[in-house]
Short mmCIF file of C-alpha atoms and ligand atoms in Angstrom, two decimals:
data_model
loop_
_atom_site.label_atom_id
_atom_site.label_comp_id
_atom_site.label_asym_id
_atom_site.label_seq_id
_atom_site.Cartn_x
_atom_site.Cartn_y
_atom_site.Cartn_z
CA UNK A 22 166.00 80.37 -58.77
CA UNK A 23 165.86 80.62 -62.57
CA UNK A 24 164.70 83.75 -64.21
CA UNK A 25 161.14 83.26 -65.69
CA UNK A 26 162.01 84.24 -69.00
CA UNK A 27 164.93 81.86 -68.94
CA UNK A 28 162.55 79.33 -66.84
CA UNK A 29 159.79 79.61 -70.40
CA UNK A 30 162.94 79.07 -72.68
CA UNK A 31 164.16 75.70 -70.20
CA UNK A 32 160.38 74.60 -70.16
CA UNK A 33 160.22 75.23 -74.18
CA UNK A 34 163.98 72.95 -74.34
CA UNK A 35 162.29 70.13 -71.79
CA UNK A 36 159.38 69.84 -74.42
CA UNK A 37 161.02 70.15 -77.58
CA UNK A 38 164.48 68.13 -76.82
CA UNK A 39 165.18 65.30 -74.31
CA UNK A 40 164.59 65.96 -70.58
CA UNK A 41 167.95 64.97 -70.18
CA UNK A 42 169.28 67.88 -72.37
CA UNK A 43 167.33 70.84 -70.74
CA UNK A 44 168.27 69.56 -67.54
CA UNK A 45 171.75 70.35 -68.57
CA UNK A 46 171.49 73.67 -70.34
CA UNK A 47 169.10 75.18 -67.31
CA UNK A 48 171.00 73.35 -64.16
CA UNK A 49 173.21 74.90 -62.54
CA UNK A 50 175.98 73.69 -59.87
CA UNK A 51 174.66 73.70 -56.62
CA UNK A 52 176.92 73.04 -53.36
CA UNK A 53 176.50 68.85 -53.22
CA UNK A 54 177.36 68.92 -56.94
CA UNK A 55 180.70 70.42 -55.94
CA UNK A 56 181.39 67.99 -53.15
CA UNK A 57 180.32 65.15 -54.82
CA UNK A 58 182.84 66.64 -58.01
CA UNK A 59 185.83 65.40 -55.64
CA UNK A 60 185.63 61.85 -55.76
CA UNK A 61 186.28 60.13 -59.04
CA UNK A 62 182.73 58.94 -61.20
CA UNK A 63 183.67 55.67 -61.39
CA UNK A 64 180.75 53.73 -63.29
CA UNK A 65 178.79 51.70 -61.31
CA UNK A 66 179.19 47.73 -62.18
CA UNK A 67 182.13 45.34 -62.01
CA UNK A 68 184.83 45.59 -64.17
CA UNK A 69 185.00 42.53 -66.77
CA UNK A 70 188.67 42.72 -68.31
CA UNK A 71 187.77 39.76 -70.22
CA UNK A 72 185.13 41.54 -72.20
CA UNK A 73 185.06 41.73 -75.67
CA UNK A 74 186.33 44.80 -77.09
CA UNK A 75 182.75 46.71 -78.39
CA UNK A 76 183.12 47.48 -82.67
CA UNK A 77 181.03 49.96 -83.81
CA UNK A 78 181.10 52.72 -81.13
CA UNK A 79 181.06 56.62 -81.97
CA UNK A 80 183.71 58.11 -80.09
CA UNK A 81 183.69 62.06 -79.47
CA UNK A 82 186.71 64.08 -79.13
CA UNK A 83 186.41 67.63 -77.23
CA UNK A 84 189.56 69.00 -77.21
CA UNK A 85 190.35 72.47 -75.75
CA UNK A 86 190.65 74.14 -78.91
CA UNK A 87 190.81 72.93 -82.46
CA UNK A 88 192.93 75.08 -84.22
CA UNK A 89 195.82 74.21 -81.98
CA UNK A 90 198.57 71.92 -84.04
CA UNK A 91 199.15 70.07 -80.16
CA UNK A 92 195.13 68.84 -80.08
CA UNK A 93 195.54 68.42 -84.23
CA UNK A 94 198.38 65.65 -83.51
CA UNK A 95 196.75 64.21 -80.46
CA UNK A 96 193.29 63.83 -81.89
CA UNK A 97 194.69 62.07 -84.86
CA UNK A 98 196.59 59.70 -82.55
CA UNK A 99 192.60 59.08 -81.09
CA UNK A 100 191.19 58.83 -84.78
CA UNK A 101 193.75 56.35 -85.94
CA UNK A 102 193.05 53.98 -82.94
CA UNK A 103 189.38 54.45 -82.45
CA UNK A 104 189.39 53.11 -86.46
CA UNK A 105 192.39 50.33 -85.92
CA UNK A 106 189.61 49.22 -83.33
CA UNK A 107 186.30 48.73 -85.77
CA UNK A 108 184.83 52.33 -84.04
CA UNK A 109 184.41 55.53 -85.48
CA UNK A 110 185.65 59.10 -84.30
CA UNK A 111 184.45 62.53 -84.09
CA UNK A 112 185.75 65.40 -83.18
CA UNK A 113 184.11 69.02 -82.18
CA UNK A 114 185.21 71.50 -80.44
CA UNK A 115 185.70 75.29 -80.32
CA UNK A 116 188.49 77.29 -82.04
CA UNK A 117 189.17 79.56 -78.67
CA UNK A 118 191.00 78.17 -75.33
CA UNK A 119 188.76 80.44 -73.49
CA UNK A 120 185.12 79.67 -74.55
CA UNK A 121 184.15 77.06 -71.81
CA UNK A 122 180.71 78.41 -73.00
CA UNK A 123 181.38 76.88 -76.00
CA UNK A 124 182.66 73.54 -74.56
CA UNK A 125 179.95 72.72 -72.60
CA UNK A 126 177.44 73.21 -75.68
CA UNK A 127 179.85 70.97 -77.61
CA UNK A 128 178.94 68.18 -74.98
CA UNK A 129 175.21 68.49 -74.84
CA UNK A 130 175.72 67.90 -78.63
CA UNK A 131 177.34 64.92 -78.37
CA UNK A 132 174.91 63.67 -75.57
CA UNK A 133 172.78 64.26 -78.01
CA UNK A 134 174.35 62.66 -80.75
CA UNK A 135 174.21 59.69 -78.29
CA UNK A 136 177.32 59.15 -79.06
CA UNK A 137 179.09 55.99 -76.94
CA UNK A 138 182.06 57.82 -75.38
CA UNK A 139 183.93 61.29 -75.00
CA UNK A 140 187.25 62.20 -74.68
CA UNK A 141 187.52 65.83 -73.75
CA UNK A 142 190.12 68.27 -72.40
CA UNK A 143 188.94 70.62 -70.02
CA UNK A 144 189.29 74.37 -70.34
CA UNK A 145 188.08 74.69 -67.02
CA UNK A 146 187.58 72.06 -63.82
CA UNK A 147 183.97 73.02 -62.83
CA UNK A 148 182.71 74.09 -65.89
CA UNK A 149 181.43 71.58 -67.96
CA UNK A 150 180.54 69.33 -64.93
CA UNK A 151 176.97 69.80 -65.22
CA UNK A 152 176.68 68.71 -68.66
CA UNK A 153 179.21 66.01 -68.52
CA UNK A 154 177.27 64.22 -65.24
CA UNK A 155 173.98 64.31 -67.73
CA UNK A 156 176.42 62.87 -70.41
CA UNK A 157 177.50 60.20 -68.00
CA UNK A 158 173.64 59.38 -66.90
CA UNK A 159 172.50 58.85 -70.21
CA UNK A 160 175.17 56.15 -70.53
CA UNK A 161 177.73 57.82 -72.32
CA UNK A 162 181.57 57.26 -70.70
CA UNK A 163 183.81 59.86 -70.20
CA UNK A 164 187.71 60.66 -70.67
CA UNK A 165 188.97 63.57 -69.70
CA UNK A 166 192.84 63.13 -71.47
CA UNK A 167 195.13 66.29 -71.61
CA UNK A 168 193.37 68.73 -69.19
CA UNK A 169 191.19 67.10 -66.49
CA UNK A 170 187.65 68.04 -64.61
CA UNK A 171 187.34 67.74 -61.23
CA UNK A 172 187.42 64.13 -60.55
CA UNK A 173 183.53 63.56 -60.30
CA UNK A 174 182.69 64.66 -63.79
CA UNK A 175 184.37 61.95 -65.94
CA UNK A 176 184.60 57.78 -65.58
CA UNK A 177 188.96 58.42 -66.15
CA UNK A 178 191.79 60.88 -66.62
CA UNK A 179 194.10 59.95 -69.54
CA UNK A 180 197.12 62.07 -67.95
CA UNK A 181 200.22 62.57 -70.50
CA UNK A 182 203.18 62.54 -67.44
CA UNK A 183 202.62 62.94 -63.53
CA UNK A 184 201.88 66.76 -63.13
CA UNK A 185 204.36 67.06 -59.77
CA UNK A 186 207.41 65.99 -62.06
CA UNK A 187 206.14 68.07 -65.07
CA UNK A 188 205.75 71.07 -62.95
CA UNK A 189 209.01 70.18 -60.71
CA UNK A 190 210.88 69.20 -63.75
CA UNK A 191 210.42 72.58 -65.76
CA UNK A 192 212.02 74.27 -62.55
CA UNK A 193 214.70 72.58 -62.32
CA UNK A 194 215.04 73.03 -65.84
CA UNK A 195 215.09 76.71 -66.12
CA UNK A 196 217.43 76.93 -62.87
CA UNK A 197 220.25 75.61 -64.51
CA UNK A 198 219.37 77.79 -67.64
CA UNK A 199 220.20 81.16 -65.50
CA UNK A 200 222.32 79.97 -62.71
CA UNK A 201 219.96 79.25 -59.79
CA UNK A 202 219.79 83.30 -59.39
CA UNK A 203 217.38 85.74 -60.53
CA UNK A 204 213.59 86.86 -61.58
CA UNK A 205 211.59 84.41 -63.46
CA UNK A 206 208.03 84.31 -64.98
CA UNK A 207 205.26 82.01 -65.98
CA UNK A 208 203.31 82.44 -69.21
CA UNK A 209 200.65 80.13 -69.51
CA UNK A 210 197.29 79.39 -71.02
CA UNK A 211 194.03 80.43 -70.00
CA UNK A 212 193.48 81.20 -66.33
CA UNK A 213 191.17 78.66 -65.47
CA UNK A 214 193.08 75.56 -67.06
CA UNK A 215 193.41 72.37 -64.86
CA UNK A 216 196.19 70.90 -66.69
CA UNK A 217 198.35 74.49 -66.60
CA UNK A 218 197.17 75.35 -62.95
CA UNK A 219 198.28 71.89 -61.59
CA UNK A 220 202.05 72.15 -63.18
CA UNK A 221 202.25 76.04 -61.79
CA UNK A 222 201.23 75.10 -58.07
CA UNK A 223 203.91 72.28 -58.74
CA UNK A 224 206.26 75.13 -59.71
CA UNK A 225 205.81 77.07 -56.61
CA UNK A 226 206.13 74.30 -54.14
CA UNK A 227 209.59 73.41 -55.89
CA UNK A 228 210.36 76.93 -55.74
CA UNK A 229 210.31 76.70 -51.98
CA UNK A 230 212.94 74.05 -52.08
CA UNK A 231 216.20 76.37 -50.44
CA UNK A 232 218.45 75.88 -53.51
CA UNK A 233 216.16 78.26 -55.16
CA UNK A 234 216.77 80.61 -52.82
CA UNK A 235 217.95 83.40 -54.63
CA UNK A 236 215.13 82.92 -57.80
CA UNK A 237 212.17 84.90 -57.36
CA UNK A 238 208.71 84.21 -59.05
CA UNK A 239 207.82 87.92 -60.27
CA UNK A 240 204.38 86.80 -62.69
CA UNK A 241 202.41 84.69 -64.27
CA UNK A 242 200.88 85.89 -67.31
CA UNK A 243 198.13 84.52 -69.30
CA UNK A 244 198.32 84.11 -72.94
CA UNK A 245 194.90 82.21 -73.24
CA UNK A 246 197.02 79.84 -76.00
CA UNK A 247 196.46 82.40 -78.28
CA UNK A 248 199.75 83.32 -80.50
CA UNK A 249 199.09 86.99 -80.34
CA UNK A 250 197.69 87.85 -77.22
CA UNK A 251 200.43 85.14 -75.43
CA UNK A 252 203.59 87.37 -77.97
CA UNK A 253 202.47 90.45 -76.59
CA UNK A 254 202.56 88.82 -72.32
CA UNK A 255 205.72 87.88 -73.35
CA UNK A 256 206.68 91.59 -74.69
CA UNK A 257 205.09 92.94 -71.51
CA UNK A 258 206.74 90.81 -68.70
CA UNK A 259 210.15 92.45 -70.39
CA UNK A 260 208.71 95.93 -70.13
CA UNK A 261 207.57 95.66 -66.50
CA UNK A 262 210.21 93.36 -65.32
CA UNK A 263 213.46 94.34 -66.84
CA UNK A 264 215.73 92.42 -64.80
CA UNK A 265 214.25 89.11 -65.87
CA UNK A 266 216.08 86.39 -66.60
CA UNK A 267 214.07 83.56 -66.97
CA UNK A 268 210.36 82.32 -68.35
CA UNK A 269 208.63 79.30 -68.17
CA UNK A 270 205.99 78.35 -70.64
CA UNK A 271 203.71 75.65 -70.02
CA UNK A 272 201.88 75.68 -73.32
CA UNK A 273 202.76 74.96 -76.79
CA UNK A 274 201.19 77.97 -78.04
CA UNK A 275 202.78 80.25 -75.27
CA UNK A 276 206.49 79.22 -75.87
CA UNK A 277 206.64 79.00 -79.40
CA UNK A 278 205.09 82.90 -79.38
CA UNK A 279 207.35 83.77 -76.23
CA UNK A 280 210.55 82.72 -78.66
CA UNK A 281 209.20 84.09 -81.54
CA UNK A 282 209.46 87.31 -79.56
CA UNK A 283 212.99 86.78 -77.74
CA UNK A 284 214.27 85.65 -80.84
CA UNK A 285 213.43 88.88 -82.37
CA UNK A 286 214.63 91.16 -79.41
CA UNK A 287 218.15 91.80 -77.58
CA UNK A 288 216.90 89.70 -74.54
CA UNK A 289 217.36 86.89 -77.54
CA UNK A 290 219.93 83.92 -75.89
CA UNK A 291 219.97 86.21 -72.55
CA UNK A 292 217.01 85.66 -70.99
CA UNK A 293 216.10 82.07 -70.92
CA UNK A 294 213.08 80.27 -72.09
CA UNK A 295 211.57 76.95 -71.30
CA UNK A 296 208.15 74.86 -70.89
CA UNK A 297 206.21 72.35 -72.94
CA UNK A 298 206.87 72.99 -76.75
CA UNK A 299 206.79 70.48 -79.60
CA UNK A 300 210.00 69.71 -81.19
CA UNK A 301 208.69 71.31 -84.78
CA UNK A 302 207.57 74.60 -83.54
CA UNK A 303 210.85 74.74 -81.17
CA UNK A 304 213.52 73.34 -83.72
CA UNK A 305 214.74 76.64 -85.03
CA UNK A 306 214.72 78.39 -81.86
CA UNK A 307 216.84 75.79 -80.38
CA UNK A 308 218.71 76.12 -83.58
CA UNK A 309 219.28 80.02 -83.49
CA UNK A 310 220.53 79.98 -79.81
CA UNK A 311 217.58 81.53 -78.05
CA UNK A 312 216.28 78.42 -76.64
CA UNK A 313 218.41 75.82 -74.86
CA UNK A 314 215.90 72.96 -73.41
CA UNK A 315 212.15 72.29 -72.95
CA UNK A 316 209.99 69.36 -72.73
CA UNK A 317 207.09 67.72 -74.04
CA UNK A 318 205.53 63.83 -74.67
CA UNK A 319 204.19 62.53 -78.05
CA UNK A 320 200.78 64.01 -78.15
CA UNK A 321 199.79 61.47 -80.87
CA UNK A 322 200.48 58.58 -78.39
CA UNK A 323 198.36 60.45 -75.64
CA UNK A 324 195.62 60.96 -78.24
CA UNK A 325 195.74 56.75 -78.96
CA UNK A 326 195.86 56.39 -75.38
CA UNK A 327 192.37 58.41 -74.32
CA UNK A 328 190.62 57.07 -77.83
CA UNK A 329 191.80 53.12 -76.09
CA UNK A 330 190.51 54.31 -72.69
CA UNK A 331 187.22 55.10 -73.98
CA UNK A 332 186.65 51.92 -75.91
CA UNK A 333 187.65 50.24 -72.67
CA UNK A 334 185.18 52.24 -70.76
CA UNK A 335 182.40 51.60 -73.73
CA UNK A 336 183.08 47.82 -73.76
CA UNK A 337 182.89 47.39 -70.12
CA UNK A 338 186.55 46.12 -69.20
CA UNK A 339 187.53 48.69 -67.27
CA UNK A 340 184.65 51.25 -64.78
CA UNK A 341 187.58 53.90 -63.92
CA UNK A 342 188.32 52.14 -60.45
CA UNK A 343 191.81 52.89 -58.58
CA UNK A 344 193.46 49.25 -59.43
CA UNK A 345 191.59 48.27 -62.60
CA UNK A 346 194.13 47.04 -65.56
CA UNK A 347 193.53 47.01 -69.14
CA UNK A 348 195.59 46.77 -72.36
CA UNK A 349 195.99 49.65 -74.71
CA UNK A 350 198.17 48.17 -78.01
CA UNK A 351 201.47 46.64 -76.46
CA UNK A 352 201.48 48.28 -72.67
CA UNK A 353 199.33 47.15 -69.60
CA UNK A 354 198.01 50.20 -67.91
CA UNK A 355 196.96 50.40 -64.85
CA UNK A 356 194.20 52.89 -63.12
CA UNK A 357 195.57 55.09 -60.24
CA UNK A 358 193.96 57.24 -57.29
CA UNK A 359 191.23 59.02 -58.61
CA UNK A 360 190.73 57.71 -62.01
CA UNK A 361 194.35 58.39 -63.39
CA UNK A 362 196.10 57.06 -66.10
CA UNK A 363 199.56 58.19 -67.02
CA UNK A 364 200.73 58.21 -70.40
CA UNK A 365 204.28 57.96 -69.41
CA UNK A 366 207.46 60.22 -68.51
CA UNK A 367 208.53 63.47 -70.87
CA UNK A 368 211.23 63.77 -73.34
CA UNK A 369 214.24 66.87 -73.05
CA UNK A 370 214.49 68.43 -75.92
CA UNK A 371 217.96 69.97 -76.87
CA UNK A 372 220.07 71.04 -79.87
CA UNK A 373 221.74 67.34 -79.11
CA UNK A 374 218.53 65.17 -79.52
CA UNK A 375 215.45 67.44 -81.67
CA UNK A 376 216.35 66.33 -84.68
CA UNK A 377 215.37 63.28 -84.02
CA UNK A 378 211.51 64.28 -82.92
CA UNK A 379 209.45 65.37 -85.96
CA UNK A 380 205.29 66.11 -84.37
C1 RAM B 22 198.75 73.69 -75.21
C2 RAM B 22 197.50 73.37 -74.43
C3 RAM B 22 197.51 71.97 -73.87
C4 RAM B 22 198.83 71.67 -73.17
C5 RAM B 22 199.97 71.90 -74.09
C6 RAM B 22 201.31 71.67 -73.43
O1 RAM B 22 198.69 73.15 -76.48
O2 RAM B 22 197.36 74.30 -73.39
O3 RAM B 22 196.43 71.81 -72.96
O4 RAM B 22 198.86 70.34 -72.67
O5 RAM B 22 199.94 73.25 -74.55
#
């Protein structure tokens, strides 16, 4: 039951905006909106893949935060197709990775913008669910491309690699870094991030594989992809766990800060680092010995692959059904279980091959 102050101030938003709006600012998630989250919002309709491919859509971007160089690459990989095809882009969002608050205001925005599609990534599963469903009824299609919702709040997940062999792969990464033996850590993002939370559990089930025997997961921080607060988790994890020997960082904020530190310390080269970087923030760490490998895909080309989603969604050619095809530039792409698209597999980077990357 809503407060009656707060029930005067959703009355005052029904008569003063659309119904549609208030209904999203003053709902809340009830139990059946949960269950129904599971299964992938597929819009109703047939797919036509002949259609036409719709000019003169507005396309939002949402990513998780703006200030972040990773969503500043990607979003201009969605800007410069959404233009190439006759549509124009947006982009809002808010400057923190933890302001789901913030997010979710964002969207009722661009509902209200009436805006044709959005392509958002999620600081939190459940969150903006709510607000993208009344998004979604009012006609708009959604993307979710970097960091998904739960399956029922968006039309199609633009995902940039399988999660399993992210989260497997940066295991069996930092094993061979220290020698299949001793403590490691996790710094990530923000606590409640799909995309993050999906590649840990993926971590911890490889963990469990008997080679690993002798490795023991002793934390996983939280740097909220903030460069200061994730520097000082790293600094921490040393101080409380001075036997460690290994961290992984699934975030492009969290390892860049995480070698900033070991770079600057006596664990430097000694205690090893890896996770998702890009090769620009990660060259001169890989250069000055205190990072060895990490990974990462092109985040422009997952960016061009959400904004081409979208306009498939907008013109009709695709509904987000397992099974559905449609083109994006050159490649065919095809729609898996649960509304997924994958962008691809990750690159290695080394000292052998970075010079060769430049995003
Ligand atoms: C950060 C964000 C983003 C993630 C990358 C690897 O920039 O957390 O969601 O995909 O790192």
């Amino acid at each position: 039951m809503l407060k009656p102050t707060l029930r005067r101030a959703c009355a005052a938003l029904a008569a003063g905006t659309s119904l549609a709006l208030a209904l999203t600012a003053c709902g809340g998630t009830t139990k059946k909106d949960v269950k129904d989250d599971n299964a992938s919002a597929a819009s109703a309709g047939k797919a036509d893949p002949n259609a036409a491919t719709k000019k003169g859509l507005t396309v939002g971007f949402l990513p998780k935060q703006v200030n972040n160089p990773y969503f500043t690459t990607a979003d201009k990989g969605g800007e410069k197709a959404v233009t190439e095809l006759g549509s124009t882009y947006k982009e809002v969002g808010p400057s923190s990775a933890t302001d789901t608050a913030g997010q979710v205001s964002y969207v009722n925005t661009l509902t209200q913008q009436r805006v044709n599609a959005i392509a958002v990534s999620a600081q939190d599963p459940g969150a903006l669910c709510t607000a993208l469903k009344q998004a979604m009824s009012n006609g708009i299609k959604v993307v979710t491309y970097d960091s998904d919702t739960s399956p029922g709040c968006r039309n199609a997940f633009v995902s940039q690699a399988s999660a399993e062999d992210l989260g497997r792969t940066e295991v069996q990464l930092l094993a061979q870094q220290i020698g299949y033996k001793g403590e490691i850590a996790v710094l990530s993002a923000a606590q409640t991030a799909t995309n993050q939370n999906t590649w840990i559990g993926y971590m911890k089930d490889e963990l469990k594989d008997p080679k690993y025997k002798d490795i023991k997961l002793v934390k996983i921080a939280y740097g909220n992809d903030d460069a200061q607060q994730s520097f000082q988790q790293t600094q921490g994890l040393l101080q409380e766990h001075p036997n460690l020997k290994g961290i992984i960082s699934p975030t492009t904020v969290g390892i860049k800060a995480a070698a900033q530190y070991l770079s600057g310390s006596k664990y430097k080269g000694k205690v090893k680092l890896t996770g998702l970087g890009t090769p620009d923030d990660m060259r001169k760490y890989v250069k000055n010995g205190t990072v060895d490998a990490f990974e990462l895909w092109d985040p422009a080309k997952l960016g061009d692959l959400a904004a081409r989603t979208a306009v498939a969604l907008a013109s009709g050619q695709i509904t987000g059904k397992e099974g559905e095809t449609f083109k994006a530039g050159a490649t065919t792409y095809t729609i898996g279980k649960d509304g997924v698209i994958n962008l691809g597999k990750p690159t290695v980077f080394d000292a052998k091959n970075i010079d060769q990357f430049n995003f």
